[in-house]
PDB file of C-alpha atoms in Angstrom:
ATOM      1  CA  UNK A   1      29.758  28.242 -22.681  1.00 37.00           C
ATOM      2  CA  UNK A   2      29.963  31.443 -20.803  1.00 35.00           C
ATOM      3  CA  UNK A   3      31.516  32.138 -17.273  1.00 37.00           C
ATOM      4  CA  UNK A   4      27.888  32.356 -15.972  1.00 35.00           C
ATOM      5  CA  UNK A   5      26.757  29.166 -17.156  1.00 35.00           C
ATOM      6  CA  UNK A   6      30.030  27.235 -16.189  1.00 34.00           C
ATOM      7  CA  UNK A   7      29.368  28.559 -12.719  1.00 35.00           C
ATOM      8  CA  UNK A   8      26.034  27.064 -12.464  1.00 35.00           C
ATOM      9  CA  UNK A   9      27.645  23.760 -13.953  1.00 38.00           C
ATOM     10  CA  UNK A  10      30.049  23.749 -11.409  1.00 41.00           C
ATOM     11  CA  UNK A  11      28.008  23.733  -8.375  1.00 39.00           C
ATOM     12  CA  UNK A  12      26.723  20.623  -6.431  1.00 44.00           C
ATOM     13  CA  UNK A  13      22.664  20.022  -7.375  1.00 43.00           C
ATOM     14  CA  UNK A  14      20.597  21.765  -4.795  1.00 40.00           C
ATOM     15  CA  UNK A  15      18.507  18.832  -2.949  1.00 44.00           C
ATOM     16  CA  UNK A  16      15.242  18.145  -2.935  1.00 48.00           C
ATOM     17  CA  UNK A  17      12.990  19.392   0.061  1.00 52.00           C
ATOM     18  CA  UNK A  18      12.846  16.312   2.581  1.00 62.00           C
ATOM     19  CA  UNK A  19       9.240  15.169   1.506  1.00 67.00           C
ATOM     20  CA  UNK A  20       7.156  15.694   4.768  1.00 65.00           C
ATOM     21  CA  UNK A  21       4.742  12.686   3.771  1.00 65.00           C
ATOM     22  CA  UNK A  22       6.888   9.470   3.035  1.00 65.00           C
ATOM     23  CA  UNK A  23      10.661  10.984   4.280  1.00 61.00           C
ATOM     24  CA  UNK A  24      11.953  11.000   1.088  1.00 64.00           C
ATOM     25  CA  UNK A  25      15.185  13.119   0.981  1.00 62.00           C
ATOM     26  CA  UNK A  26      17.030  13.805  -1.919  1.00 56.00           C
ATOM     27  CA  UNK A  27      20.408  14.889  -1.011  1.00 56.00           C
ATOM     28  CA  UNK A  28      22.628  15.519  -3.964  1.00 55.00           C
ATOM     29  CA  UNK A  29      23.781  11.581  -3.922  1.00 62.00           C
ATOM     30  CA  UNK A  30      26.528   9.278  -5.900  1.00 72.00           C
ATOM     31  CA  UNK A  31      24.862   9.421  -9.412  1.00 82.00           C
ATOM     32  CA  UNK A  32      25.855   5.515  -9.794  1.00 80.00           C
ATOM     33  CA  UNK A  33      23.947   5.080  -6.581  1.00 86.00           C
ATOM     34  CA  UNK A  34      20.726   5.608  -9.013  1.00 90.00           C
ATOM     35  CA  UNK A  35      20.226   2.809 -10.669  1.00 93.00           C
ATOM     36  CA  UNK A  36      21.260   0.856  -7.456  1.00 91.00           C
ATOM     37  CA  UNK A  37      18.033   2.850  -5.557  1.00 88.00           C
ATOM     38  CA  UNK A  38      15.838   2.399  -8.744  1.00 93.00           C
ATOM     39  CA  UNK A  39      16.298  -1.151  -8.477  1.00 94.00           C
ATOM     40  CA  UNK A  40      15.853  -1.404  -4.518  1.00 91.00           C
ATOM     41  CA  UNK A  41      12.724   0.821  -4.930  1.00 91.00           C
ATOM     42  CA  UNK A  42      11.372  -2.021  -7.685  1.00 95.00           C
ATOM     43  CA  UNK A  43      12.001  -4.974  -5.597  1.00 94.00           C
ATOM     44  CA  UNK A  44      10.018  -3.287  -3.201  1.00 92.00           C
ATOM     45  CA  UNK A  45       7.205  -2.898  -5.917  1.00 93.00           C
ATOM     46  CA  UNK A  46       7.438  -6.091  -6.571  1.00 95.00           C
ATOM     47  CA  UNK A  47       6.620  -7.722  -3.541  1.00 93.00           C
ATOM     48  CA  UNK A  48       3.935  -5.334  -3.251  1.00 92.00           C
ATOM     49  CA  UNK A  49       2.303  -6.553  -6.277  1.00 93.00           C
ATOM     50  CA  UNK A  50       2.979  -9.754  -5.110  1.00 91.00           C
ATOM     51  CA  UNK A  51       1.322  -9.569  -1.815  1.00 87.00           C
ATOM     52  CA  UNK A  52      -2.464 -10.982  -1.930  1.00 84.00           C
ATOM     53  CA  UNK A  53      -5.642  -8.610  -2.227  1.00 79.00           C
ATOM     54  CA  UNK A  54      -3.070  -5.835  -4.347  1.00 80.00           C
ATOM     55  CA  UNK A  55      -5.740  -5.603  -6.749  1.00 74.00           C
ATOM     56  CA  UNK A  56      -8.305  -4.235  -3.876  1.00 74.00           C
ATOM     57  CA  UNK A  57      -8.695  -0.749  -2.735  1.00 67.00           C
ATOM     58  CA  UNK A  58      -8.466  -0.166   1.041  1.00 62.00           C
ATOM     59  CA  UNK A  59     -11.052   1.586   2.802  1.00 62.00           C
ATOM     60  CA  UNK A  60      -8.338   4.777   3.289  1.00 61.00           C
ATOM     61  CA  UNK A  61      -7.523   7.900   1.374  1.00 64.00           C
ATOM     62  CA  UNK A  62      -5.899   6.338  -1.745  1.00 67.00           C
ATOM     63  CA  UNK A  63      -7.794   6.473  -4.794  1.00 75.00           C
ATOM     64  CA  UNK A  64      -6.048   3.842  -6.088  1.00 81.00           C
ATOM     65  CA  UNK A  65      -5.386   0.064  -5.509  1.00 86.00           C
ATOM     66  CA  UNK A  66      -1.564  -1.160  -4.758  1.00 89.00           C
ATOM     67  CA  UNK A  67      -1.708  -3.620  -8.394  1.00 91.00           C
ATOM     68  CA  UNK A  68      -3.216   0.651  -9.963  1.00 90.00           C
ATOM     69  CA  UNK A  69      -0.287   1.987  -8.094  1.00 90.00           C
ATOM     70  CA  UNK A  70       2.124  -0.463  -8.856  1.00 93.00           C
ATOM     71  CA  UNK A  71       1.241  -0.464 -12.988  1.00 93.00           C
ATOM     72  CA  UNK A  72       1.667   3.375 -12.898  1.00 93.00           C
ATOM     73  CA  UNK A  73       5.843   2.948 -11.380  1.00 95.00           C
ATOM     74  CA  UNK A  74       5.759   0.435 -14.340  1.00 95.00           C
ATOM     75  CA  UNK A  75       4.990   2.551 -16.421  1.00 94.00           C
ATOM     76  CA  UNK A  76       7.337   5.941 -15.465  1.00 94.00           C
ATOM     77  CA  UNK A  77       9.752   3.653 -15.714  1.00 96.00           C
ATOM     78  CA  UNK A  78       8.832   2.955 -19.130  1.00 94.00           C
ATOM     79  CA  UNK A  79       8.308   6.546 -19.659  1.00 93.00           C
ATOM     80  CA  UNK A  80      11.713   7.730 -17.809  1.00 94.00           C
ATOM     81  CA  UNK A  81      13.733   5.888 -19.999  1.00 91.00           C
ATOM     82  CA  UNK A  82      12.341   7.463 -23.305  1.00 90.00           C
ATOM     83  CA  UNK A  83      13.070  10.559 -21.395  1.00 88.00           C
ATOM     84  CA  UNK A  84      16.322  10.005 -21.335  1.00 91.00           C
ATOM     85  CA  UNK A  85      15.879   9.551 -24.859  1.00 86.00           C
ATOM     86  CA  UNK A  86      14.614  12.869 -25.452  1.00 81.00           C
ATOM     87  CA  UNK A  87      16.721  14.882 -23.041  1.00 81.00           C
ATOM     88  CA  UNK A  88      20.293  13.649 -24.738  1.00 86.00           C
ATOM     89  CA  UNK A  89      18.998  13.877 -28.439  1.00 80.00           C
ATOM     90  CA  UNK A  90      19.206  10.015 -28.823  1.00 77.00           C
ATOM     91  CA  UNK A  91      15.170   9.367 -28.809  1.00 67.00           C
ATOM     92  CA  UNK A  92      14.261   7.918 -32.109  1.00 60.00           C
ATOM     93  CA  UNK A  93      11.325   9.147 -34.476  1.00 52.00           C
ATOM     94  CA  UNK A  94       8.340   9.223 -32.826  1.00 53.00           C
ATOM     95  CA  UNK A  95       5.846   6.424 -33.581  1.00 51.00           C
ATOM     96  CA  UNK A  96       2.801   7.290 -35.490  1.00 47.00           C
ATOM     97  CA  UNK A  97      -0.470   7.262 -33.002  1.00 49.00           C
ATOM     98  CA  UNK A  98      -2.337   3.603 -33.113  1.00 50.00           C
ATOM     99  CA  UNK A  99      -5.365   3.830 -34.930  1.00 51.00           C
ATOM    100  CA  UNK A 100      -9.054   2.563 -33.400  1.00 51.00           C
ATOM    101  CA  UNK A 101     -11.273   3.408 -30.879  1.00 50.00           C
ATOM    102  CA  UNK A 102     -10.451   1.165 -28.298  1.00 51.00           C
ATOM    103  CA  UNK A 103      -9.994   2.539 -25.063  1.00 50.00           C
ATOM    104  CA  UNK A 104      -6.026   1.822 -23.058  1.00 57.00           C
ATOM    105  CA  UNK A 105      -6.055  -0.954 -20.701  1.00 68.00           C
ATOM    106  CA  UNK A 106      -6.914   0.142 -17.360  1.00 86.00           C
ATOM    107  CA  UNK A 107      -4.391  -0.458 -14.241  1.00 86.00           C
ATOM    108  CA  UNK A 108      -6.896  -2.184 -12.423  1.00 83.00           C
ATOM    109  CA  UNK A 109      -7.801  -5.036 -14.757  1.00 86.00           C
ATOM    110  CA  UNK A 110      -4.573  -5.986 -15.037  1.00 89.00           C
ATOM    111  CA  UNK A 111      -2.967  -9.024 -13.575  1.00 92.00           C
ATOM    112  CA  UNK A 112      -0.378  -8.771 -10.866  1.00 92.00           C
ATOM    113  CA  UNK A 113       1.962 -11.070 -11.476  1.00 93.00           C
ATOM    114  CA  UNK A 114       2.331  -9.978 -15.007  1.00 94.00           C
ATOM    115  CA  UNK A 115       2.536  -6.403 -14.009  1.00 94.00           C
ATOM    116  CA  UNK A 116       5.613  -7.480 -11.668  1.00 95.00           C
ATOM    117  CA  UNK A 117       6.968  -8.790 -14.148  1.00 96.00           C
ATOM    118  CA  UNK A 118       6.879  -6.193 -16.460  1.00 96.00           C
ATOM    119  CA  UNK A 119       8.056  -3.417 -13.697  1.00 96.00           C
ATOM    120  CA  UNK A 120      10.862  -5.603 -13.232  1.00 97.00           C
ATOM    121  CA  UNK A 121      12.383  -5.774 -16.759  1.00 97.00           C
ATOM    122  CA  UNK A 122      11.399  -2.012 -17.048  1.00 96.00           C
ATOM    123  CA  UNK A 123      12.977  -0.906 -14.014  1.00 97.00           C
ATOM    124  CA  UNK A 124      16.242  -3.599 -15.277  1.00 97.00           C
ATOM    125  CA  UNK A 125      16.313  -1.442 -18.507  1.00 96.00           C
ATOM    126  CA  UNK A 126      16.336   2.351 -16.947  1.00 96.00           C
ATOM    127  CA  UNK A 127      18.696   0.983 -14.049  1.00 96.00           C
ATOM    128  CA  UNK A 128      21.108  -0.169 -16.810  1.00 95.00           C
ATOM    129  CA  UNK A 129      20.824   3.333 -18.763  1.00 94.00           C
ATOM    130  CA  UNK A 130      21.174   4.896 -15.724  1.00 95.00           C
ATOM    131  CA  UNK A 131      24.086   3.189 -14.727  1.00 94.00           C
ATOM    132  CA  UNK A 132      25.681   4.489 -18.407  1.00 93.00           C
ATOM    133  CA  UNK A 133      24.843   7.665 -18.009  1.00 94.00           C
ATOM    134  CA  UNK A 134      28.161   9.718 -18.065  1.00 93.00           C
ATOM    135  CA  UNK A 135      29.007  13.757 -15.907  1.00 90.00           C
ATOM    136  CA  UNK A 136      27.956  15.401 -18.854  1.00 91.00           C
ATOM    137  CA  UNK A 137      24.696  13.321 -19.520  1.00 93.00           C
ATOM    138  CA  UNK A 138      23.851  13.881 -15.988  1.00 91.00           C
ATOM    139  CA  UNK A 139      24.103  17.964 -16.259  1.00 88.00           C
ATOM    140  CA  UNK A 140      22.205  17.711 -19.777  1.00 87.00           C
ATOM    141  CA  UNK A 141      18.921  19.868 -19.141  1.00 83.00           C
ATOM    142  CA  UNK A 142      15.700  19.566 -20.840  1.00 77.00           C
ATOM    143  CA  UNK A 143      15.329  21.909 -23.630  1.00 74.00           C
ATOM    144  CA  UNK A 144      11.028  21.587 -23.392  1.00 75.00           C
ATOM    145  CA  UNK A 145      11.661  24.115 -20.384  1.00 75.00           C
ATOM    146  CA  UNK A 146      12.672  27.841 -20.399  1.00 77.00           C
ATOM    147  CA  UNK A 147      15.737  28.940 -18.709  1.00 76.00           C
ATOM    148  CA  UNK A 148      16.559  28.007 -16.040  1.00 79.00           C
ATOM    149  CA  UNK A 149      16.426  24.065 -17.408  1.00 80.00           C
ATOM    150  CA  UNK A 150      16.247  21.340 -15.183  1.00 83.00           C
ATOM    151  CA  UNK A 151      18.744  18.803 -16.008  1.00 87.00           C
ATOM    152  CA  UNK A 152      18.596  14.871 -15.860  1.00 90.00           C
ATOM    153  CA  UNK A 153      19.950  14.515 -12.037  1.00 88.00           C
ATOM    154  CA  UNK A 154      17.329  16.875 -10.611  1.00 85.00           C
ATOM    155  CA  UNK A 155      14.552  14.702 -12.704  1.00 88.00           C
ATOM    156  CA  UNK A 156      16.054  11.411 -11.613  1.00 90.00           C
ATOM    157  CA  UNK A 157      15.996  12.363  -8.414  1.00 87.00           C
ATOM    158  CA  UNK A 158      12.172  13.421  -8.663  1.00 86.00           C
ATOM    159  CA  UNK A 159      11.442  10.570 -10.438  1.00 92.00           C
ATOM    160  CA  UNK A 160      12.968   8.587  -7.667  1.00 90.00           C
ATOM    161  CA  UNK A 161      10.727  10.470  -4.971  1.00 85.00           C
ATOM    162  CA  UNK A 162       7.796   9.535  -7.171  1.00 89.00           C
ATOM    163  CA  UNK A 163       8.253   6.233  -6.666  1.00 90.00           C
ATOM    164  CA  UNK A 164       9.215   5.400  -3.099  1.00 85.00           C
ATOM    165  CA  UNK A 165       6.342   8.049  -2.207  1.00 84.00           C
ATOM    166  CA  UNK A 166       3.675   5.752  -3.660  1.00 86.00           C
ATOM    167  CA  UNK A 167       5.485   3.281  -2.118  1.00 87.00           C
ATOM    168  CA  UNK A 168       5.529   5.110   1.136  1.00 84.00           C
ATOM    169  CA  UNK A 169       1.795   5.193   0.874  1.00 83.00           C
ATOM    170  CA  UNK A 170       0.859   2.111  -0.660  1.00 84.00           C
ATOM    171  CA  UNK A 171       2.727   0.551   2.315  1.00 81.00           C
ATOM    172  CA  UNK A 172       1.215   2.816   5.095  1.00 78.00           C
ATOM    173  CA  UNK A 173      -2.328   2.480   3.821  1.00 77.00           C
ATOM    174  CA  UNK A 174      -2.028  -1.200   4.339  1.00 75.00           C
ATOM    175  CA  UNK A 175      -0.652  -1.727   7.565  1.00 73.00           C
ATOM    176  CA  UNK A 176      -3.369   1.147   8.466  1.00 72.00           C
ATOM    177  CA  UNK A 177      -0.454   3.279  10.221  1.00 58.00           C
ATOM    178  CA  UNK A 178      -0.975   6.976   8.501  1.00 51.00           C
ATOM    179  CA  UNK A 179       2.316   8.628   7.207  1.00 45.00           C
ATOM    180  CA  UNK A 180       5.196   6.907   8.212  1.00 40.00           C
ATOM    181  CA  UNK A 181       8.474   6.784   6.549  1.00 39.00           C
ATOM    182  CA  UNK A 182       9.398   3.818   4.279  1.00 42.00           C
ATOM    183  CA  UNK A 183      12.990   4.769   3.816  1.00 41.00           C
ATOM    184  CA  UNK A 184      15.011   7.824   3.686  1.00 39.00           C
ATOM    185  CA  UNK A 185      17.848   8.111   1.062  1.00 42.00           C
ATOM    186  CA  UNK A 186      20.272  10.635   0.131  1.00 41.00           C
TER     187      UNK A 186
END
């Protein structure tokens, strides 16, 4: 690795911009404290999907129901973790594309309970590859993007935002209170 390079390495991850919306901030944090948040931020999901009415839309701004919102975290989690995969070279073969016309389930016929349940062992799974993850897995960047590279703590910590931002709204749309902050962590 050249001097250039090992400099880069060497430096703490830039944060994230504080996220003006839900408060998110993204200061370069404990890597172990990732799978702790991911977890924290699915529990939240959970009880979201839990709630009664989360398949309804509420007359606001979101184009999407809580149970649509809550099926899509399920699902980057889902998607994270084969990421992960991909980024560190461990992914296996891809599987061939499924045959037939029909059309992919849509988020909002899909039951809530069973979608909590789901999020749950998904978010379980990442958390626990997360909480694996070693220094040099964590400065591994993606090799899909041209220099400079993101590497896996600056798209964990996205991913993150992703998440407690729908929350953030989800939440806010609700209780009917505009753009307040769920939670702020660093």
């Amino acid at each position: 690795m050249n001097t250039t390079a090992r400099t880069l390495l060497d430096r703490p991850p830039l944060p994230l911009p504080r996220c003006g919306r839900c408060a998110f901030t993204s200061r370069p944090y404990s890597r172990r404290k990732a799978a702790d948040l991911l977890l924290e931020y699915a529990a939240r999901w959970q009880q979201v999907l839990a709630a009664p009415g989360t398949a309804r839309r509420h007359d606001g701004t979101l184009p999407w129901s809580p149970l649509e919102h809550g099926c899509h975290v399920r699902d980057m989690c889902i998607l994270f973790h084969r990421r992960i995969d991909t980024f560190l070279g461990t992914a296996p073969p891809a599987a061939p594309a499924p045959g037939g016309s029909e059309p992919p389930p849509r988020y909002r016929d899909e039951d809530a309970r069973r979608a909590s349940e789901e999020l749950g062992r998904a978010a379980g799974a990442l958390a626990g590859r997360l909480a694996v993850l070693t220094d040099d897995d964590w400065e591994h960047e993606d090799p899909r993007f041209p220099a400079p590279r993101p590497n896996l703590d600056l798209l964990t910590r996205h991913f993150l935002h992703d998440i407690i931002h729908s929350l953030s709204e989800v939440l806010n749309e609700a209780r009917g209170t505009g753009r307040k902050a769920v939670g702020s962590h660093g």
